[in-house]
């Protein structure tokens, strides 16, 4: 009854108004976004170092010692979309998620099959998803992490509940197969993850950190669309392939991994000791070893599968995550950190409670 007098009623509504303002300004703290499943798909054709040695002047020994890569997959009939759809179906099946549940599709790729429609729109169409938004992200090898970060923000601030995040690449189609400094590194494939808001499974994406840096020296460039017009004079066929200054990218990569891991841990209020697994972008085992040394984190905590698949750019982290989740089977509550770097230049990381 007290509440019904003027003072009481006023106080009651004042408390509700303050609660509403805090909720609106800060968002709902109880909301969380979890990564609940992963899936991956690789092309049939295995290209090993011995076969590459018949194409350019190199050797299994050189590639293994300098990169750690032994084999990679390359597309023959597969496409960015076909690999992405296969990886997505596996992630959806593991999560028990139907197309009708998904309301956000983000595809990270630097090799979409078509410029328009986007890869995400085509994946959505093929899977029979018919609500919410779909779009692509180009952040090169950091693309999957950028997409996870973006999806998490959108899900926490907008009305999206279940997201499909895909990284899919057919890098073999933009690699110069006469350039031994690049063609040995890259592979094709796709990885996918399902993100869910308000999941009661106990997991959570605790923090993400994404950053870009100006590539002043053009360390990693694929310049042109292969398009000629009667008016445009800038087309150079040789620039439709990937060109890279390996040593510059190497130096950037080591620092980017170290800085990004440090930043995301700080954001989440966690320490390196608390992380169970680190899943880095799979570019070169020497990059991963150098970063581990700088961070003083035991190398055994970095998950590595690049010897089998090479560098698959934005597909690399979800493919590795899928293998980790299937093989090592992290326990509920384990902290898994994903970290990447790539052309742009870009870098990013995300701390996931499994
Ligand atoms: N086989 C044999 N010899 C080779 C090959 C090869 N495939 N490639 C280069 N060489 C030679 C070079 O010509 C050079 O010879 P020289 O001394 O006579 O001039 C020698 O090997 C050493 O070359 P470096 O470039 O110094 O070799 P390095 O140890 O730096 O390894 C590599 C090169 C593997 C490319 C390394 O720099 C690297 O991994 N960089 C990072 C690349 C990367 O991660 N890129 C992906 C970025 S992610 C994205 O967004 C796509």
CSV table of N, CA and C and ligand atoms in Angstrom, one decimal, residues 52 56-60 62-63 65-69 110 139-142 169 171 174 179-186 219-220 242 244-253 281-287 311-314 341-346, ligand 1:
chain,number,residue,atom,x,y,z
A,52,UNK,N,54.7,-30.7,-55.5
A,52,UNK,CA,55.0,-29.3,-55.8
A,52,UNK,C,56.4,-29.1,-56.3
A,56,UNK,N,57.8,-26.3,-59.3
A,56,UNK,CA,58.7,-25.2,-59.1
A,56,UNK,C,60.0,-25.8,-58.4
A,57,UNK,N,61.1,-25.0,-58.5
A,57,UNK,CA,62.3,-25.5,-57.9
A,57,UNK,C,62.3,-25.4,-56.4
A,58,UNK,N,62.0,-26.5,-55.8
A,58,UNK,CA,61.9,-26.5,-54.3
A,58,UNK,C,62.1,-28.0,-53.9
A,59,UNK,N,62.0,-28.2,-52.6
A,59,UNK,CA,62.1,-29.6,-52.1
A,59,UNK,C,61.2,-29.8,-50.9
A,60,UNK,N,60.9,-31.1,-50.6
A,60,UNK,CA,60.2,-31.4,-49.4
A,60,UNK,C,60.9,-30.9,-48.2
A,62,UNK,N,63.1,-28.4,-47.9
A,62,UNK,CA,63.1,-26.9,-47.7
A,62,UNK,C,61.7,-26.5,-47.2
A,63,UNK,N,60.7,-27.0,-47.8
A,63,UNK,CA,59.3,-26.5,-47.3
A,63,UNK,C,59.1,-27.0,-45.9
A,65,UNK,N,61.3,-27.6,-43.5
A,65,UNK,CA,62.1,-26.9,-42.5
A,65,UNK,C,61.7,-25.4,-42.4
A,66,UNK,N,61.3,-24.8,-43.5
A,66,UNK,CA,61.0,-23.3,-43.4
A,66,UNK,C,59.6,-23.1,-43.0
A,67,UNK,N,58.7,-24.0,-43.2
A,67,UNK,CA,57.2,-23.7,-42.9
A,67,UNK,C,56.6,-24.8,-42.0
A,68,UNK,N,57.0,-26.0,-42.0
A,68,UNK,CA,56.3,-27.1,-41.3
A,68,UNK,C,55.2,-27.7,-42.2
A,69,UNK,N,55.0,-27.2,-43.4
A,69,UNK,CA,53.9,-27.8,-44.2
A,69,UNK,C,54.4,-29.0,-45.0
A,110,UNK,N,38.6,-14.2,-49.0
A,110,UNK,CA,39.2,-13.3,-50.0
A,110,UNK,C,39.1,-13.9,-51.4
A,139,UNK,N,39.0,-9.8,-44.3
A,139,UNK,CA,40.1,-9.4,-43.4
A,139,UNK,C,41.2,-10.4,-43.6
A,140,UNK,N,41.3,-10.9,-44.8
A,140,UNK,CA,42.3,-12.0,-45.1
A,140,UNK,C,42.3,-13.1,-44.1
A,141,UNK,N,43.5,-13.4,-43.6
A,141,UNK,CA,43.5,-14.6,-42.7
A,141,UNK,C,42.9,-14.3,-41.3
A,142,UNK,N,42.7,-13.0,-41.0
A,142,UNK,CA,42.0,-12.7,-39.7
A,142,UNK,C,40.5,-12.7,-39.9
A,169,UNK,N,37.9,-20.7,-48.5
A,169,UNK,CA,38.8,-20.1,-49.4
A,169,UNK,C,39.2,-21.1,-50.5
A,171,UNK,N,42.3,-20.5,-52.3
A,171,UNK,CA,43.4,-19.7,-52.6
A,171,UNK,C,44.2,-20.2,-53.8
A,174,UNK,N,44.1,-18.0,-56.8
A,174,UNK,CA,44.8,-16.7,-56.9
A,174,UNK,C,46.3,-16.9,-56.6
A,179,UNK,N,55.5,-19.2,-58.7
A,179,UNK,CA,56.3,-18.5,-57.7
A,179,UNK,C,56.5,-19.4,-56.5
A,180,UNK,N,57.7,-19.9,-56.3
A,180,UNK,CA,58.0,-20.9,-55.3
A,180,UNK,C,57.9,-20.2,-53.9
A,181,UNK,N,58.0,-18.9,-53.8
A,181,UNK,CA,57.9,-18.3,-52.5
A,181,UNK,C,56.5,-18.2,-51.9
A,182,UNK,N,55.5,-18.4,-52.8
A,182,UNK,CA,54.1,-18.3,-52.3
A,182,UNK,C,53.4,-19.6,-52.5
A,183,UNK,N,53.6,-20.3,-53.6
A,183,UNK,CA,52.7,-21.4,-53.9
A,183,UNK,C,52.8,-22.6,-53.0
A,184,UNK,N,54.0,-22.7,-52.3
A,184,UNK,CA,54.2,-23.8,-51.3
A,184,UNK,C,53.4,-23.6,-50.1
A,185,UNK,N,52.9,-22.4,-49.8
A,185,UNK,CA,52.3,-22.1,-48.5
A,185,UNK,C,50.8,-22.3,-48.4
A,186,UNK,N,50.1,-22.1,-49.5
A,186,UNK,CA,48.6,-22.0,-49.4
A,186,UNK,C,47.8,-23.3,-49.7
A,219,UNK,N,53.1,-5.6,-48.4
A,219,UNK,CA,53.7,-6.9,-48.0
A,219,UNK,C,52.9,-8.1,-48.5
A,220,UNK,N,51.6,-7.9,-48.7
A,220,UNK,CA,50.7,-9.0,-49.1
A,220,UNK,C,49.6,-8.4,-49.9
A,242,UNK,N,48.5,-13.5,-56.1
A,242,UNK,CA,49.0,-13.1,-54.8
A,242,UNK,C,50.5,-12.9,-54.8
A,244,UNK,N,53.7,-11.6,-52.3
A,244,UNK,CA,54.0,-11.4,-50.8
A,244,UNK,C,55.5,-11.2,-50.5
A,245,UNK,N,55.8,-10.3,-49.6
A,245,UNK,CA,57.1,-10.2,-49.1
A,245,UNK,C,57.1,-11.1,-47.8
A,246,UNK,N,57.6,-12.3,-47.9
A,246,UNK,CA,57.5,-13.3,-46.8
A,246,UNK,C,58.1,-12.9,-45.5
A,247,UNK,N,59.3,-12.2,-45.6
A,247,UNK,CA,60.0,-11.9,-44.4
A,247,UNK,C,59.3,-10.8,-43.6
A,248,UNK,N,58.7,-9.8,-44.4
A,248,UNK,CA,58.0,-8.7,-43.7
A,248,UNK,C,56.7,-9.3,-43.1
A,249,UNK,N,56.0,-10.2,-43.8
A,249,UNK,CA,54.8,-10.7,-43.2
A,249,UNK,C,55.2,-11.5,-41.9
A,250,UNK,N,56.3,-12.2,-42.0
A,250,UNK,CA,56.8,-13.1,-40.9
A,250,UNK,C,56.9,-12.2,-39.6
A,251,UNK,N,57.7,-11.1,-39.8
A,251,UNK,CA,57.9,-10.2,-38.7
A,251,UNK,C,56.6,-9.6,-38.1
A,252,UNK,N,55.8,-9.2,-39.0
A,252,UNK,CA,54.5,-8.6,-38.6
A,252,UNK,C,53.7,-9.7,-37.8
A,253,UNK,N,53.7,-10.9,-38.4
A,253,UNK,CA,52.9,-12.0,-37.8
A,253,UNK,C,53.2,-12.3,-36.3
A,281,UNK,N,46.3,-18.8,-36.3
A,281,UNK,CA,46.2,-19.0,-37.8
A,281,UNK,C,47.4,-19.8,-38.2
A,282,UNK,N,47.1,-20.8,-39.1
A,282,UNK,CA,48.0,-21.8,-39.5
A,282,UNK,C,48.8,-21.4,-40.7
A,283,UNK,N,49.8,-20.6,-40.5
A,283,UNK,CA,50.6,-20.1,-41.7
A,283,UNK,C,52.0,-20.7,-41.8
A,284,UNK,N,52.7,-20.8,-40.6
A,284,UNK,CA,54.1,-21.2,-40.6
A,284,UNK,C,54.4,-21.6,-39.2
A,285,UNK,N,54.9,-22.8,-39.0
A,285,UNK,CA,55.2,-23.3,-37.7
A,285,UNK,C,56.2,-22.5,-37.0
A,286,UNK,N,57.1,-21.9,-37.8
A,286,UNK,CA,58.2,-21.0,-37.2
A,286,UNK,C,57.6,-19.7,-36.6
A,287,UNK,N,56.5,-19.2,-37.3
A,287,UNK,CA,55.8,-18.0,-36.7
A,287,UNK,C,55.2,-18.4,-35.4
A,311,UNK,N,48.3,-23.1,-45.3
A,311,UNK,CA,47.6,-21.9,-44.9
A,311,UNK,C,46.3,-21.7,-45.8
A,312,UNK,N,45.2,-21.8,-45.1
A,312,UNK,CA,43.9,-21.7,-45.8
A,312,UNK,C,43.2,-20.3,-45.5
A,313,UNK,N,44.0,-19.4,-45.2
A,313,UNK,CA,43.6,-18.0,-44.9
A,313,UNK,C,42.4,-18.0,-43.9
A,314,UNK,N,41.3,-17.4,-44.3
A,314,UNK,CA,40.2,-17.3,-43.3
A,314,UNK,C,39.6,-18.6,-42.9
A,341,UNK,N,46.3,-13.4,-38.0
A,341,UNK,CA,46.9,-12.2,-38.7
A,341,UNK,C,46.8,-12.4,-40.2
A,342,UNK,N,46.8,-11.3,-40.9
A,342,UNK,CA,46.7,-11.5,-42.3
A,342,UNK,C,46.9,-10.2,-43.1
A,343,UNK,N,46.6,-10.4,-44.4
A,343,UNK,CA,46.8,-9.2,-45.4
A,343,UNK,C,45.9,-8.1,-44.9
A,344,UNK,N,46.3,-6.9,-45.3
A,344,UNK,CA,45.5,-5.7,-44.9
A,344,UNK,C,46.3,-4.5,-44.5
A,345,UNK,N,47.0,-4.7,-43.4
A,345,UNK,CA,47.2,-5.9,-42.6
A,345,UNK,C,46.2,-5.9,-41.5
A,346,UNK,N,45.9,-7.1,-41.0
A,346,UNK,CA,44.9,-7.3,-40.0
A,346,UNK,C,45.4,-8.3,-38.9
B,1,LIG,N1,62.1,-23.6,-52.1
B,1,LIG,C1,63.4,-23.4,-52.1
B,1,LIG,N2,64.0,-22.2,-51.9
B,1,LIG,C2,63.2,-21.2,-51.7
B,1,LIG,C3,61.8,-21.3,-51.7
B,1,LIG,C4,61.3,-22.5,-52.0
B,1,LIG,N3,60.0,-22.8,-52.0
B,1,LIG,N4,61.3,-20.1,-51.5
B,1,LIG,C5,62.3,-19.2,-51.3
B,1,LIG,N5,63.5,-19.9,-51.5
B,1,LIG,C6,64.8,-19.3,-51.4
B,1,LIG,C7,64.9,-17.9,-51.6
B,1,LIG,O1,65.0,-17.6,-53.0
B,1,LIG,C8,66.1,-17.5,-50.9
B,1,LIG,O2,67.2,-17.8,-51.7
B,1,LIG,P1,68.5,-16.9,-51.7
B,1,LIG,O3,69.1,-16.9,-50.3
B,1,LIG,O4,69.4,-17.5,-52.7
B,1,LIG,O5,68.0,-15.5,-52.1
B,1,LIG,C9,66.1,-18.4,-49.7
B,1,LIG,O6,65.3,-19.5,-50.1
B,1,LIG,C10,65.6,-17.8,-48.4
B,1,LIG,O7,64.4,-17.1,-48.7
B,1,LIG,P2,63.7,-16.3,-47.5
B,1,LIG,O8,62.6,-15.6,-48.2
B,1,LIG,O9,64.7,-15.6,-46.7
B,1,LIG,O10,63.1,-17.6,-46.7
B,1,LIG,P3,62.3,-17.5,-45.3
B,1,LIG,O11,63.1,-18.3,-44.3
B,1,LIG,O12,61.9,-16.1,-45.0
B,1,LIG,O13,61.0,-18.3,-45.7
B,1,LIG,C11,58.7,-17.9,-46.1
B,1,LIG,C12,60.1,-17.8,-46.6
B,1,LIG,C13,58.4,-19.4,-45.8
B,1,LIG,C14,57.7,-17.4,-47.1
B,1,LIG,C15,58.6,-17.1,-44.7
B,1,LIG,O14,59.2,-15.9,-44.9
B,1,LIG,C16,57.2,-17.0,-44.2
B,1,LIG,O15,56.6,-18.0,-43.9
B,1,LIG,N6,56.7,-15.8,-44.2
B,1,LIG,C17,55.3,-15.5,-43.7
B,1,LIG,C18,54.4,-15.9,-44.8
B,1,LIG,C19,53.0,-15.9,-44.3
B,1,LIG,O16,52.7,-16.3,-43.2
B,1,LIG,N7,52.1,-15.5,-45.2
B,1,LIG,C20,50.7,-15.6,-45.0
B,1,LIG,C21,50.1,-14.4,-44.4
B,1,LIG,S1,48.4,-14.6,-44.1
B,1,LIG,C22,47.4,-14.0,-45.4
B,1,LIG,O17,46.8,-13.1,-45.1
B,1,LIG,C23,47.3,-14.7,-46.7
